[in-house]
PDB file of C-alpha atoms in Angstrom:
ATOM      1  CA  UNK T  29     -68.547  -9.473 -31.576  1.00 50.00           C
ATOM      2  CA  UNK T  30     -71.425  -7.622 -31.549  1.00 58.00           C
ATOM      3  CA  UNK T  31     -69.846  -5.105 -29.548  1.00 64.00           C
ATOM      4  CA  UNK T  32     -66.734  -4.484 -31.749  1.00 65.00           C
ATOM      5  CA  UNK T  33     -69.343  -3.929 -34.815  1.00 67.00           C
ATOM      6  CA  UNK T  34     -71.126  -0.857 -32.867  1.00 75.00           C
ATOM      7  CA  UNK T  35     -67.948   0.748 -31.732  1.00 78.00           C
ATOM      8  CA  UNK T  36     -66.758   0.658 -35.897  1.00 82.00           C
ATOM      9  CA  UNK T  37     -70.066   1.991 -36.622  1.00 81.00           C
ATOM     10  CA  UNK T  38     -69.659   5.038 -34.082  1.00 82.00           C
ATOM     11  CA  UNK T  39     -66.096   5.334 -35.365  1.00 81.00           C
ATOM     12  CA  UNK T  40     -68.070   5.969 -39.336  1.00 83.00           C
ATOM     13  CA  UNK T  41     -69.922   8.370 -37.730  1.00 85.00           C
ATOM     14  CA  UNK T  42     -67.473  10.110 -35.116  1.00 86.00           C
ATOM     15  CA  UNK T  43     -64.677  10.865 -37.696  1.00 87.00           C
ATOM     16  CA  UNK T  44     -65.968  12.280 -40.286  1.00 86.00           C
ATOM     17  CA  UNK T  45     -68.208  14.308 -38.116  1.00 84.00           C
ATOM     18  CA  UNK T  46     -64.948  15.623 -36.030  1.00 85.00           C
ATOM     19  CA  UNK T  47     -63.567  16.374 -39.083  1.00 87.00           C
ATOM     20  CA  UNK T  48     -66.228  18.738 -40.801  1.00 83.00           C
ATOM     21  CA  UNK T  49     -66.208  20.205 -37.136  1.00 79.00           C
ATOM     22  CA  UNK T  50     -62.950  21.024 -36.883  1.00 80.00           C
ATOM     23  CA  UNK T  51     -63.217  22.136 -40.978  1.00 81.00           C
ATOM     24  CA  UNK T  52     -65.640  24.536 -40.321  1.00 77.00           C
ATOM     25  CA  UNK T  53     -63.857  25.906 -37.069  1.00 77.00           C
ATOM     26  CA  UNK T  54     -60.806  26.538 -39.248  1.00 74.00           C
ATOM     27  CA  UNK T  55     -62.497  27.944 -42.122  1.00 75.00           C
ATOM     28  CA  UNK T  56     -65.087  30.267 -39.768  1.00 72.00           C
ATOM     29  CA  UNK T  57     -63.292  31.069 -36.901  1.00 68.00           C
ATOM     30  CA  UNK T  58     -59.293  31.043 -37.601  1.00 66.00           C
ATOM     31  CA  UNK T  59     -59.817  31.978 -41.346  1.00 70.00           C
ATOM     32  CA  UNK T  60     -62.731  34.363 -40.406  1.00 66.00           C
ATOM     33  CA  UNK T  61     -64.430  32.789 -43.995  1.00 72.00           C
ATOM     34  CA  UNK T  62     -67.868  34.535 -44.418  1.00 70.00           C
ATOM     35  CA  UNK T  63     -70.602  32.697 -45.969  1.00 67.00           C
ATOM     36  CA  UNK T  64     -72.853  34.496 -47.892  1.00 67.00           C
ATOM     37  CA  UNK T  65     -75.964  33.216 -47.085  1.00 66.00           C
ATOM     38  CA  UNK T  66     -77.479  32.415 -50.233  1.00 75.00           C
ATOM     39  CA  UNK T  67     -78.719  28.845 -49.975  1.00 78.00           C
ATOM     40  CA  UNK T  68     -79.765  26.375 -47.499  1.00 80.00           C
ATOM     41  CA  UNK T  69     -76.744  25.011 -46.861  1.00 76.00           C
ATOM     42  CA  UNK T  70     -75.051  28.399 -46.216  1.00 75.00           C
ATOM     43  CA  UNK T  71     -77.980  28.913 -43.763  1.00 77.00           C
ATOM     44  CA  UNK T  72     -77.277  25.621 -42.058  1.00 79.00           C
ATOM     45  CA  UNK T  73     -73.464  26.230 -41.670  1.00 77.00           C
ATOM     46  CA  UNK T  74     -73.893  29.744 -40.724  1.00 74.00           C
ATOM     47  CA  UNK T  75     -76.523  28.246 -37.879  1.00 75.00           C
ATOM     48  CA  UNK T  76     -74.272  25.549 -36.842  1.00 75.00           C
ATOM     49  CA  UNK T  77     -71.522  27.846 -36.533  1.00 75.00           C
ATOM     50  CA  UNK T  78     -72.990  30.508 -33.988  1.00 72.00           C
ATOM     51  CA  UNK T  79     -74.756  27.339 -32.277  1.00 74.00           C
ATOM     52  CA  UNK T  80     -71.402  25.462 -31.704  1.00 74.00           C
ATOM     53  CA  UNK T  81     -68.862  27.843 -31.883  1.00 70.00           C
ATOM     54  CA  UNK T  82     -67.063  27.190 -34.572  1.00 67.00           C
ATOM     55  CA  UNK T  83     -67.626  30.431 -36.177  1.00 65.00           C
ATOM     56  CA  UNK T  84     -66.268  32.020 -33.228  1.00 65.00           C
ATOM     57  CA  UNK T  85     -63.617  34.211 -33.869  1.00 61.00           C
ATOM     58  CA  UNK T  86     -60.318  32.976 -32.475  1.00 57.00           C
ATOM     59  CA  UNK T  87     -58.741  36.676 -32.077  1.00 55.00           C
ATOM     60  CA  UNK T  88     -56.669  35.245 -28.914  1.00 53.00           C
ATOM     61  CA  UNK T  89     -54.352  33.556 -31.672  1.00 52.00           C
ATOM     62  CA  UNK T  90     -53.761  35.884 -34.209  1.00 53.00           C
ATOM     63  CA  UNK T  91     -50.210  38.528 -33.889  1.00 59.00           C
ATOM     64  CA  UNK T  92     -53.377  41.170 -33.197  1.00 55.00           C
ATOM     65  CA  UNK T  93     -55.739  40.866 -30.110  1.00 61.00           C
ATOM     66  CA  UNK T  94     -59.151  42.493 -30.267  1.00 66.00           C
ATOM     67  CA  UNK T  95     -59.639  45.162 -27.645  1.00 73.00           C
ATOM     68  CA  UNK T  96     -60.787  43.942 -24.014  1.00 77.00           C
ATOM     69  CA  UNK T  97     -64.132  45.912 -23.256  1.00 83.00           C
ATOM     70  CA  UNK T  98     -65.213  47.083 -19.899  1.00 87.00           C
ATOM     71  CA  UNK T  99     -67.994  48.585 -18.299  1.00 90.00           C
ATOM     72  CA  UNK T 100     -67.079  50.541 -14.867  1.00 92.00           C
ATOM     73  CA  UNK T 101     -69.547  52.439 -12.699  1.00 95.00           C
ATOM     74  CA  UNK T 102     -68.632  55.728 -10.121  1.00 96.00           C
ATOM     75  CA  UNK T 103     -71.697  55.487  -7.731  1.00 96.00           C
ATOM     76  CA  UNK T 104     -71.602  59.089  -6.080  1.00 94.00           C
ATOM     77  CA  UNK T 105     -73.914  58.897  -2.855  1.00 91.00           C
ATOM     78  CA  UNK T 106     -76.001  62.515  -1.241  1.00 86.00           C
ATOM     79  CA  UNK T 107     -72.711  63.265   0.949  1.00 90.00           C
ATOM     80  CA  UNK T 108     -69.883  63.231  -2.543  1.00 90.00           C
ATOM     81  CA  UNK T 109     -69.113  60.006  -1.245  1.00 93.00           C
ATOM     82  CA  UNK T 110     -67.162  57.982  -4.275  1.00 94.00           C
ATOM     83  CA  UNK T 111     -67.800  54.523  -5.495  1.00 94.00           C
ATOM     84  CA  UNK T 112     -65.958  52.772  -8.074  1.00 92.00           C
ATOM     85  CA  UNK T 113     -67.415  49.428  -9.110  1.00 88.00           C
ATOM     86  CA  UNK T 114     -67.557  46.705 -11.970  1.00 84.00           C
ATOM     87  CA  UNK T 115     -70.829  45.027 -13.148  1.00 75.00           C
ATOM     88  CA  UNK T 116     -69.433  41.577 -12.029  1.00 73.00           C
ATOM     89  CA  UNK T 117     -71.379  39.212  -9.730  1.00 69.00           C
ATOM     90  CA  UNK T 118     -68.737  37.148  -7.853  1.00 73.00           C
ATOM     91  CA  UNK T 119     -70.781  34.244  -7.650  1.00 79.00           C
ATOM     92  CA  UNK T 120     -68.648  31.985 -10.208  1.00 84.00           C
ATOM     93  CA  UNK T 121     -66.331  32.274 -13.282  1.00 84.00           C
ATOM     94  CA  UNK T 122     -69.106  31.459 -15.065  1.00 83.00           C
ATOM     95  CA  UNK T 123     -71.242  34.059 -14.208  1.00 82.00           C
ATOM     96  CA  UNK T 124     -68.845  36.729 -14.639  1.00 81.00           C
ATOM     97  CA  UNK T 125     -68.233  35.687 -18.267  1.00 81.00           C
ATOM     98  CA  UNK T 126     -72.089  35.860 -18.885  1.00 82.00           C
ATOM     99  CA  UNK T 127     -71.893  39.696 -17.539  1.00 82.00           C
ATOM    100  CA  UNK T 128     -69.022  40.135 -19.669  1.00 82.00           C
ATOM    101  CA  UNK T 129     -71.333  38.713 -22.836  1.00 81.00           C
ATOM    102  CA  UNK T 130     -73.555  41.012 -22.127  1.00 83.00           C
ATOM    103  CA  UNK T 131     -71.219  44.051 -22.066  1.00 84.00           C
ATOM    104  CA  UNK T 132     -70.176  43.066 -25.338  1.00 82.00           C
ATOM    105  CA  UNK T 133     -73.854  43.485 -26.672  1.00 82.00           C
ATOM    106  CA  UNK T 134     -73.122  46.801 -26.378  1.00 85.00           C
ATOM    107  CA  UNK T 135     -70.089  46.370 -28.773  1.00 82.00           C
ATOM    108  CA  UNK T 136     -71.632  44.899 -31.032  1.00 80.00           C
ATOM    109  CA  UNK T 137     -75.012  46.939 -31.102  1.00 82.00           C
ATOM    110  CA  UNK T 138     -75.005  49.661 -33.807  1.00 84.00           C
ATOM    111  CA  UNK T 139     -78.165  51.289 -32.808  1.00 89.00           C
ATOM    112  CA  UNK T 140     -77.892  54.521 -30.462  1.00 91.00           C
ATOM    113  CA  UNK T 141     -81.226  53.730 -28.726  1.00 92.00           C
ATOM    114  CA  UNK T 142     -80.355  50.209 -27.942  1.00 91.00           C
ATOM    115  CA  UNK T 143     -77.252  50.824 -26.567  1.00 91.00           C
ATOM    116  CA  UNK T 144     -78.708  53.751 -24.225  1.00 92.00           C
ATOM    117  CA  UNK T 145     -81.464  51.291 -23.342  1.00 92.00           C
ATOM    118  CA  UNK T 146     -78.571  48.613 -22.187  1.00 91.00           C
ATOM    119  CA  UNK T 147     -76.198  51.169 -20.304  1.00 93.00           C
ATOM    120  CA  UNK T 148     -79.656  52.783 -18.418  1.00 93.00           C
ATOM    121  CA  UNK T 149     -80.785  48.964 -17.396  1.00 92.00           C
ATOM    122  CA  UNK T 150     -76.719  48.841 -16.191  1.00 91.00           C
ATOM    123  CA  UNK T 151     -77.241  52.072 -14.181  1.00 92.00           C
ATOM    124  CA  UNK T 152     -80.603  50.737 -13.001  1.00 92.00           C
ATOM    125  CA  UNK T 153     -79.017  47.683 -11.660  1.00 90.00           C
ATOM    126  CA  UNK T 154     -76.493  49.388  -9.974  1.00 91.00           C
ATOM    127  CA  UNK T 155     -78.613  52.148  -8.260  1.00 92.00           C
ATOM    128  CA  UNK T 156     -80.861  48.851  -6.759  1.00 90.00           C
ATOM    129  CA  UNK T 157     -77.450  47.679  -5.655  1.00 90.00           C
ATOM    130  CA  UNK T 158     -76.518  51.349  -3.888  1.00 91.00           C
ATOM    131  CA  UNK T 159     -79.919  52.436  -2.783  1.00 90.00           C
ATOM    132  CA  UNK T 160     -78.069  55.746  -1.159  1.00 89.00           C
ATOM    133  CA  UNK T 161     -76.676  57.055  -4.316  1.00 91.00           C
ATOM    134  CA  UNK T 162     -77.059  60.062  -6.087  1.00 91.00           C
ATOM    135  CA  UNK T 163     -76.020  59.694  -9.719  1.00 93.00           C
ATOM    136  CA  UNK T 164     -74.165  56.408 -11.836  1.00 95.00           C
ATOM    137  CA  UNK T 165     -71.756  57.675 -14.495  1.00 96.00           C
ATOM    138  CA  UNK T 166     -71.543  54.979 -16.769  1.00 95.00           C
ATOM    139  CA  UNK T 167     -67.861  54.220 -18.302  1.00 95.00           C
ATOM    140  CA  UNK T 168     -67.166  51.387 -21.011  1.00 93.00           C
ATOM    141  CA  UNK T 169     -63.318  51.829 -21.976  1.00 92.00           C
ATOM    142  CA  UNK T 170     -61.438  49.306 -24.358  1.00 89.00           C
ATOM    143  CA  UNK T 171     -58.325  47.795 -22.984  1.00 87.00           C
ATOM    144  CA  UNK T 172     -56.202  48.508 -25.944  1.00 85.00           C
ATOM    145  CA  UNK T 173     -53.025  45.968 -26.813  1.00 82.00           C
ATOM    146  CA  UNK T 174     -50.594  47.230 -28.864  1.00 83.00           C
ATOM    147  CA  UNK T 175     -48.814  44.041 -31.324  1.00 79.00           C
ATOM    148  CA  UNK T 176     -45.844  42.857 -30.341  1.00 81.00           C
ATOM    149  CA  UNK T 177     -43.667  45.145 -32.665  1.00 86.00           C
ATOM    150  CA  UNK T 178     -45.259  48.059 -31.714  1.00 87.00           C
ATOM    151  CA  UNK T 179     -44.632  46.703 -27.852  1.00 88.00           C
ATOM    152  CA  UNK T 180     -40.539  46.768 -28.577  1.00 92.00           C
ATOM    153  CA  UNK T 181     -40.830  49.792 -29.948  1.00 96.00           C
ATOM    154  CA  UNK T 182     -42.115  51.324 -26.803  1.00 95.00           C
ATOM    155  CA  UNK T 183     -46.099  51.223 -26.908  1.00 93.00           C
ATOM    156  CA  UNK T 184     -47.974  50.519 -23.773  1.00 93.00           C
ATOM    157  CA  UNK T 185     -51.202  49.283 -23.301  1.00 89.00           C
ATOM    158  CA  UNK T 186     -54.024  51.973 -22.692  1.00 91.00           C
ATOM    159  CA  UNK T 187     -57.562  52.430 -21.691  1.00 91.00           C
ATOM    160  CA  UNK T 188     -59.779  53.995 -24.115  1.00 93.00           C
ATOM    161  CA  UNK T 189     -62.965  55.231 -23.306  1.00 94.00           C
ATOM    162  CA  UNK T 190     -65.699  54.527 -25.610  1.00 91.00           C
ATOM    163  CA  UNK T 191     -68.845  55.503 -23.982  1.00 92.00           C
ATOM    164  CA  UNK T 192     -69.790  57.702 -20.786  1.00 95.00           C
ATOM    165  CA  UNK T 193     -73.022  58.618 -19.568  1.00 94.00           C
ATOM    166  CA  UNK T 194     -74.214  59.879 -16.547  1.00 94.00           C
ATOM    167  CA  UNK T 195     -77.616  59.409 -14.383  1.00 94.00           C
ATOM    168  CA  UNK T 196     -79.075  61.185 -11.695  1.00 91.00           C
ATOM    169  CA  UNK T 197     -81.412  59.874  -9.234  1.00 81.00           C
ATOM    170  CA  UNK T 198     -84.050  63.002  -8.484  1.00 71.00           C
ATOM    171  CA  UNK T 199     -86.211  62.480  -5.799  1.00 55.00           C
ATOM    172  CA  UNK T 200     -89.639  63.859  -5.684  1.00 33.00           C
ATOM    173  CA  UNK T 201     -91.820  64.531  -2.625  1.00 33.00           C
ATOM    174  CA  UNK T 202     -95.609  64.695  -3.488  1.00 36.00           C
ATOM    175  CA  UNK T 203     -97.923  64.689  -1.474  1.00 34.00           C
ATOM    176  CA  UNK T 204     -96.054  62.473   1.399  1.00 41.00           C
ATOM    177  CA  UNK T 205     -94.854  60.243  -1.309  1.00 38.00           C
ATOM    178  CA  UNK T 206     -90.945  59.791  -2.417  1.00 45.00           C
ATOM    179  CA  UNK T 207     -91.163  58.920  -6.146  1.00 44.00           C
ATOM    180  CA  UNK T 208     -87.673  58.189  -7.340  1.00 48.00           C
ATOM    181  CA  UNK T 209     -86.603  57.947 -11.078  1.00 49.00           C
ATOM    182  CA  UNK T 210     -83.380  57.798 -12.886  1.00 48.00           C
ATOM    183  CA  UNK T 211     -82.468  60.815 -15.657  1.00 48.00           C
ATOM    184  CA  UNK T 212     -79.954  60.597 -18.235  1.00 51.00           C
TER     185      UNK T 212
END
């Protein structure tokens, strides 16, 4: 009996906290509701929302998907050798969709110098990766989906670009030394 009296007490407490859950998902993610942060409790439902993901926005759903962004990189070696590559690691699923949060900081960043600070770390990374080449040129395009009416009517899908930038890997002798540094 005792057991039967601890599975209705998880049931009080289960319930009711599926239900706010799945309240708050449909008011902050499919209704895109934004609180406005005045009190405590706004504060606590905003938190719980980025923490669990119920504020996240469920774009996927709606008659209007978000753009896809990518990040692309031509690695050009000494020789006009040409490289195209993705910042992707291969190692799992997961992984991948961690590289691909952190392509969409750039989306979401508004300020100039953070975003050249992210795409130079990106170029970084891939000059470790291609320790021959000569310059990274940067791409981040926006795989654009046109709605479903616009589809009929005869709109393709199209690749945007957003942002280019290009680096160049100088190479400086001194004094029997090679000192290498990347320039935007």
């Amino acid at each position: 009996m005792e057991e039967t009296g601890n599975i209705e007490k998880r049931v009080l407490f289960v319930l009711p906290a599926a239900a706010i859950h799945l309240g708050l998902v449909l008011v902050l993610g499919v209704l895109h509701v934004r609180l406005p942060y005045d009190g405590w409790v706004d504060r606590a439902v905003g938190y719980y929302g980025a923490l669990s993901g119920a504020s996240s926005a469920y774009s996927f759903f709606a008659p209007t998907v978000g753009p896809l962004l990518w990040a692309t990189f031509e690695v050009r070696d000494r020789a006009g050798t040409l490289a195209t590559e993705a910042l992707e690691t291969g190692v799992s699923r997961e992984a991948d969709l961690r590289v691909k949060n952190i392509v969409g900081m750039f989306w979401d960043e508004q300020d100039p110098a953070v975003r050249r600070s992210l795409v130079a770390s990106w170029a970084a990374k891939v000059f470790a990766k291609h320790p021959e080449a000569d310059s990274v040129v940067v791409r981040l395009e926006t795989y654009d989906l046109p709605s479903m009416a616009e589809y009929r009517a005869g709109k393709q899908p199209r690749w945007n670009v957003e942002y280019k930038a290009k680096f160049n890997l100088k190479a400086r002798v001194a004094a029997g030394e090679i000192n290498k540094e990347a320039t935007p």
